[in-house]
Coordinates of C-alpha atoms and ligand atoms in Angstrom, one line a residue:
M1342 CA 11.3 32.0 12.6
F1343 CA 14.6 33.5 12.7
Q1344 CA 15.7 36.5 11.5
P1345 CA 19.5 37.2 12.1
H1346 CA 21.3 40.8 12.2
S1347 CA 24.9 39.2 10.7
A1348 CA 26.8 35.9 9.5
E1349 CA 28.6 35.3 13.2
Q1350 CA 24.7 35.1 14.6
L1351 CA 23.4 33.0 12.1
A1352 CA 26.4 30.7 11.3
A1353 CA 26.2 30.3 15.8
L1354 CA 22.8 29.3 14.7
A1355 CA 23.4 27.5 12.1
V1356 CA 25.6 24.9 14.4
R1357 CA 23.2 24.9 17.1
A1358 CA 20.8 23.3 15.3
R1359 CA 22.4 20.7 13.3
E1360 CA 23.8 20.1 17.4
Q1361 CA 20.0 19.3 17.9
E1362 CA 18.9 17.7 15.3
V1363 CA 16.8 19.9 14.1
P1364 CA 15.5 21.6 10.4
L1365 CA 16.9 24.8 9.0
K1366 CA 15.5 26.4 5.7
V1367 CA 16.4 29.6 4.2
L1368 CA 13.4 31.3 3.2
G1369 CA 13.1 33.7 0.6
R1370 CA 10.6 35.5 -0.7
G1371 CA 8.4 31.9 -0.5
A1372 CA 7.9 32.9 -4.2
N1373 CA 8.9 28.7 -5.3
V1374 CA 8.0 27.4 -2.1
L1375 CA 5.0 25.3 -1.0
V1376 CA 4.2 25.1 2.7
S1377 CA 2.3 21.5 3.7
D1378 CA -1.1 22.8 5.9
D1379 CA 0.4 20.8 8.7
G1380 CA 3.9 23.2 9.1
F1381 CA 7.4 22.6 9.3
D1382 CA 9.1 22.1 12.4
G1383 CA 12.1 23.5 11.9
V1384 CA 13.5 27.0 12.2
V1385 CA 13.3 28.8 9.6
V1386 CA 15.9 31.4 8.4
R1387 CA 15.2 35.5 7.0
L1388 CA 18.1 37.2 5.6
D1389 CA 16.2 40.5 5.7
H1390 CA 17.9 42.2 8.0
A1391 CA 20.4 44.9 6.6
S1392 CA 23.4 43.3 6.7
F1393 CA 22.5 40.5 4.0
R1394 CA 21.0 43.3 1.9
R1395 CA 23.9 45.2 1.0
V1396 CA 25.1 45.9 -3.0
E1397 CA 28.3 47.4 -4.1
R1398 CA 29.5 47.9 -7.3
R1399 CA 33.0 48.1 -8.5
G1400 CA 32.6 48.5 -13.0
S1401 CA 30.7 45.6 -14.6
Q1402 CA 31.0 43.7 -11.1
V1403 CA 28.0 43.9 -8.4
D1404 CA 28.4 42.3 -5.5
V1405 CA 25.4 41.9 -3.6
G1406 CA 23.1 40.4 -0.4
A1407 CA 21.5 36.7 0.0
G1408 CA 18.6 38.8 1.3
V1409 CA 18.2 41.9 -1.4
D1410 CA 15.2 41.6 -3.3
L1411 CA 16.0 40.3 -7.0
M1412 CA 13.4 42.3 -9.4
P1413 CA 14.1 45.7 -7.7
F1414 CA 17.5 45.1 -8.3
A1415 CA 17.3 43.4 -11.8
R1416 CA 15.6 46.6 -12.8
A1417 CA 18.4 49.3 -11.2
C1418 CA 21.1 46.7 -12.9
S1419 CA 19.6 47.6 -16.3
N1420 CA 18.9 51.0 -15.0
R1421 CA 22.2 51.3 -15.2
G1422 CA 23.0 49.4 -18.1
L1423 CA 24.3 46.6 -16.7
S1424 CA 23.0 43.9 -18.4
G1425 CA 22.5 40.4 -17.2
L1426 CA 19.8 40.3 -15.5
E1427 CA 17.1 41.6 -17.6
C1428 CA 15.8 38.1 -17.6
M1429 CA 15.3 38.1 -14.3
A1430 CA 11.8 40.6 -15.2
G1431 CA 8.9 39.0 -13.3
I1432 CA 10.7 36.9 -11.4
P1433 CA 9.7 37.3 -7.4
S1434 CA 12.6 35.6 -5.3
T1435 CA 15.7 37.5 -3.5
I1436 CA 19.4 37.0 -5.0
G1437 CA 19.6 33.5 -2.5
G1438 CA 16.5 31.8 -3.7
A1439 CA 18.1 32.9 -7.5
I1440 CA 21.2 30.8 -7.0
R1441 CA 19.9 28.2 -5.7
M1442 CA 16.8 27.5 -7.5
N1443 CA 19.0 29.2 -10.8
A1444 CA 15.8 31.6 -11.9
G1445 CA 15.4 31.6 -15.2
G1446 CA 13.5 30.6 -18.2
R1447 CA 14.3 30.5 -21.9
S1448 CA 16.6 33.5 -22.5
G1449 CA 19.0 32.8 -19.2
E1450 CA 19.2 31.7 -16.1
F1451 CA 20.9 33.4 -13.1
G1452 CA 23.6 31.4 -12.9
S1453 CA 25.3 32.9 -15.8
V1454 CA 26.3 35.9 -14.2
V1455 CA 27.4 34.5 -10.8
K1456 CA 31.5 35.0 -10.4
N1457 CA 31.2 33.1 -7.0
V1458 CA 29.4 32.7 -4.2
R1459 CA 30.0 34.0 -0.6
V1460 CA 28.2 30.7 1.5
L1461 CA 27.9 29.4 5.1
R1462 CA 28.9 25.5 5.6
P1463 CA 25.8 24.0 7.8
E1464 CA 29.1 23.3 10.6
G1465 CA 30.2 27.1 10.6
G1466 CA 32.5 29.0 8.7
T1467 CA 31.9 30.9 6.0
E1468 CA 33.9 30.0 2.1
S1469 CA 33.9 31.0 -1.0
W1470 CA 32.7 28.9 -4.2
S1471 CA 33.9 29.7 -7.4
K1472 CA 30.6 29.3 -10.6
E1473 CA 32.1 26.2 -11.2
R1474 CA 32.2 24.4 -8.1
C1475 CA 28.5 26.2 -7.7
G1476 CA 27.2 23.4 -10.8
F1477 CA 25.0 25.6 -11.8
S1478 CA 21.7 23.5 -14.1
Y1479 CA 18.3 23.7 -15.2
R1480 CA 16.7 25.0 -12.1
H1481 CA 19.6 23.3 -9.7
C1482 CA 22.8 23.9 -7.8
E1483 CA 25.1 22.0 -6.1
L1484 CA 25.3 24.1 -3.0
G1485 CA 23.1 21.6 -0.8
D1486 CA 23.1 22.5 2.9
N1487 CA 25.5 25.8 2.8
I1488 CA 23.2 29.2 3.1
V1489 CA 24.2 31.7 0.4
L1490 CA 25.4 34.5 2.3
S1491 CA 26.2 37.3 -1.0
A1492 CA 27.8 37.1 -4.8
Q1493 CA 29.9 38.3 -6.7
L1494 CA 27.9 38.9 -10.3
E1495 CA 29.8 39.3 -13.5
L1496 CA 28.0 42.2 -15.1
V1497 CA 28.4 43.6 -18.6
E1498 CA 28.1 47.7 -19.7
D1499 CA 25.9 48.4 -21.9
D1500 CA 23.6 50.6 -23.2
P1501 CA 21.2 51.4 -20.8
A1502 CA 18.5 52.5 -22.9
K1503 CA 19.5 49.8 -24.5
V1504 CA 19.1 47.2 -21.8
R1505 CA 16.1 49.2 -19.9
R1506 CA 14.4 47.7 -23.6
A1507 CA 15.4 44.8 -23.0
F1508 CA 14.2 44.4 -19.6
E1509 CA 10.6 46.0 -20.2
E1510 CA 10.4 43.4 -22.9
S1511 CA 10.7 40.1 -21.1
F1512 CA 8.9 41.8 -18.0
A1513 CA 6.0 42.3 -20.9
Q1514 CA 6.3 38.8 -22.3
K1515 CA 6.1 37.5 -18.9
R1516 CA 3.0 39.5 -18.1
D1517 CA 1.1 38.3 -20.9
S1518 CA 1.4 34.7 -21.1
Q1519 CA 2.0 34.0 -17.3
P1520 CA -0.6 35.1 -14.2
L1521 CA 1.9 36.9 -12.9
G1522 CA -1.2 39.7 -10.7
D1523 CA -2.7 36.2 -9.3
R1524 CA -0.9 34.1 -5.5
S1525 CA 0.8 30.9 -6.7
A1526 CA 4.0 29.2 -6.8
G1527 CA 5.4 29.9 -10.5
C1528 CA 5.9 27.1 -12.8
I1529 CA 4.6 24.4 -10.7
F1530 CA 7.1 21.6 -13.0
K1531 CA 10.2 21.0 -14.6
N1532 CA 9.7 21.6 -18.3
P1533 CA 10.5 17.2 -19.2
V1534 CA 13.4 17.1 -21.4
G1535 CA 12.3 19.3 -25.2
R1536 CA 9.1 19.7 -24.2
S1537 CA 7.0 22.0 -22.2
A1538 CA 5.0 21.4 -19.1
G1539 CA 2.7 24.3 -20.0
A1540 CA 1.7 22.6 -23.0
L1541 CA 1.5 19.2 -22.0
I1542 CA -1.1 20.1 -19.4
D1543 CA -2.7 22.3 -21.6
Q1544 CA -2.7 19.7 -24.0
A1545 CA -4.1 16.7 -21.3
G1546 CA -7.3 19.9 -21.1
L1547 CA -6.6 20.6 -17.8
K1548 CA -6.9 24.7 -17.7
G1549 CA -9.3 25.5 -15.9
T1550 CA -9.4 22.1 -13.1
Q1551 CA -10.1 23.2 -9.5
W1552 CA -10.1 21.5 -6.6
G1553 CA -11.1 23.2 -3.7
A1554 CA -10.1 26.6 -3.7
A1555 CA -6.8 26.2 -5.7
R1556 CA -6.8 25.9 -10.1
V1557 CA -5.1 25.2 -13.1
S1558 CA -4.1 28.6 -14.2
E1559 CA -5.9 29.6 -18.0
R1560 CA -3.5 32.1 -19.1
H1561 CA -0.4 29.1 -18.5
A1562 CA -1.2 26.1 -17.7
N1563 CA 2.2 25.2 -15.9
F1564 CA 0.8 27.5 -13.0
I1565 CA -1.9 26.7 -10.1
V1566 CA -3.5 29.9 -9.0
A1567 CA -4.6 29.5 -5.1
R1568 CA -7.8 31.9 -4.4
R1569 CA -8.5 33.0 -0.8
G1570 CA -9.1 30.0 1.8
A1571 CA -6.3 27.4 -0.7
T1572 CA -4.7 25.5 1.6
A1573 CA -1.7 23.4 0.1
S1574 CA -3.8 19.9 0.8
D1575 CA -5.8 21.6 -2.4
V1576 CA -2.2 22.3 -4.7
L1577 CA -0.7 19.3 -3.7
H1578 CA -4.1 17.3 -4.5
L1579 CA -4.3 19.2 -8.5
I1580 CA -0.7 18.6 -9.3
D1581 CA -1.4 14.7 -8.0
L1582 CA -4.0 14.8 -10.8
I1583 CA -2.1 16.5 -13.6
R1584 CA 0.8 14.1 -12.9
E1585 CA -1.8 11.4 -13.9
R1586 CA -3.1 12.8 -16.6
V1587 CA -0.1 13.6 -18.2
R1588 CA 0.9 10.0 -17.6
C1589 CA -1.8 8.4 -19.3
A1590 CA -1.9 10.8 -22.1
F1591 CA 1.7 11.2 -23.5
S1592 CA 3.8 8.6 -21.2
T1593 CA 5.5 11.8 -19.1
E1594 CA 6.6 11.3 -15.6
L1595 CA 6.2 14.9 -14.6
E1596 CA 8.8 16.4 -12.4
V1597 CA 7.5 19.1 -9.0
E1598 CA 9.6 22.1 -9.2
V1599 CA 8.0 24.2 -7.0
D1600 CA 10.1 23.1 -3.2
I1601 CA 7.2 21.8 -0.9
W1602 CA 7.8 21.4 2.8
R1603 CA 6.8 19.1 5.1
P1604 CA 6.9 18.3 9.0
V1605 CA 10.1 15.7 9.0
G1606 CA 10.0 15.7 13.2
V1607 CA 12.2 17.2 15.3
R1608 CA 14.6 15.0 16.6
R1609 CA 16.1 16.2 19.9
Ligands
EPU207 N1 2.4 26.7 -23.8 C1 0.8 26.1 -23.8 N2 -0.1 26.0 -22.8 C2 0.1 26.8 -21.7 C3 1.4 27.1 -21.6 C4 2.4 27.0 -22.4 O1 0.6 25.7 -24.6 O2 -0.4 27.1 -20.9 C5 3.0 26.9 -24.5 C6 3.6 28.2 -25.0 O3 2.9 28.6 -26.1 C7 5.2 27.6 -25.4 C8 5.8 26.5 -24.5 O4 4.4 25.9 -24.1 O5 4.9 27.5 -27.0 C9 6.4 27.4 -23.6 O6 5.6 27.9 -23.1 P1 6.5 29.2 -22.5 O7 7.5 30.2 -23.4 O8 5.5 30.0 -21.5 O9 7.3 29.2 -21.6 P2 8.2 28.1 -20.0 O10 8.6 26.8 -21.2 O11 6.2 27.3 -19.5 C10 10.0 29.0 -19.0 C11 10.1 28.5 -17.4 C12 9.4 29.7 -16.8 C13 9.9 30.9 -17.5 C14 9.5 31.2 -18.9 C15 9.5 32.4 -19.4 C16 10.2 26.1 -16.9 C17 9.5 25.0 -16.1 N3 9.1 26.9 -16.9 O12 8.2 28.8 -19.0 O13 9.8 29.6 -15.1 O14 9.7 32.3 -16.9 O15 9.8 29.7 -19.5 O16 11.2 32.5 -19.8 O17 11.6 26.5 -16.7 C18 9.1 29.4 -12.8 O18 9.9 29.2 -13.2 O19 8.3 29.5 -12.0 C19 9.0 29.9 -14.4 C20 7.4 30.4 -13.9

């Protein structure tokens, strides 16, 4: 694991990893990642140094580093009457992770407030990508192997009391419908077009289904919650079981939303 102090240090590492064909992944808060029980043999980067956690506001525009925690940041913006991130309430992520996954829910997605993103190219050198070039779509963007360094966001100035209320309402909605207090990787599957993965898994009668110490949440069927001692293979087993049952019951193929990290073998 590598915790660079600067974009230059990160660039030197990325170039070296590329030359030696060592896989490199950036870990945000790990909230959407399932790491195999066999681990991941490559370099894992964490952007938690202060140089990746800068926040600078100019009116309704905010520059924010990739390593900044999404939830406290979204709450601080809302408290100051900067609207646009209320739908991020209850989403555990860093800014870098929220951009890569285009984090969001029914009331909005992170990509919609992005003006541009500063990235580190895998072969070194930085670039600024416009929102259009980032190509945000449902839980996806086109950044590929580029590493997010920071983003310029365009928010909307509004009444602080109103924005704060919207943030808290959004948070309350998630707390009511999702097992936020349990350990999980968030929604396991993407919603198939026009349908809800949670509703399909629920209708297939799978709530409460357990394998090892992993269990399909009783509160929201698209969450797999991990009790102490749960392994990644427990979760992977449930993922396979859910996909099979939903395929049989509804002829619908569920696509995994979480990012699964497996060993790929380090070639030198
Ligand atoms: N439903 C059930 N049973 C369940 C869960 C849901 O019948 O166990 C029904 C609900 O009653 C509702 C419908 O399914 O009629 C949709 O459920 P919900 O409103 O909870 O939203 P969702 O589509 O399941 C999406 C995102 C969440 C996000 C919420 C709220 C996806 C896959 N999920 O959930 O995102 O928090 O909206 O905005 O897009 C995530 O991406 O990790 C995630 C949790």
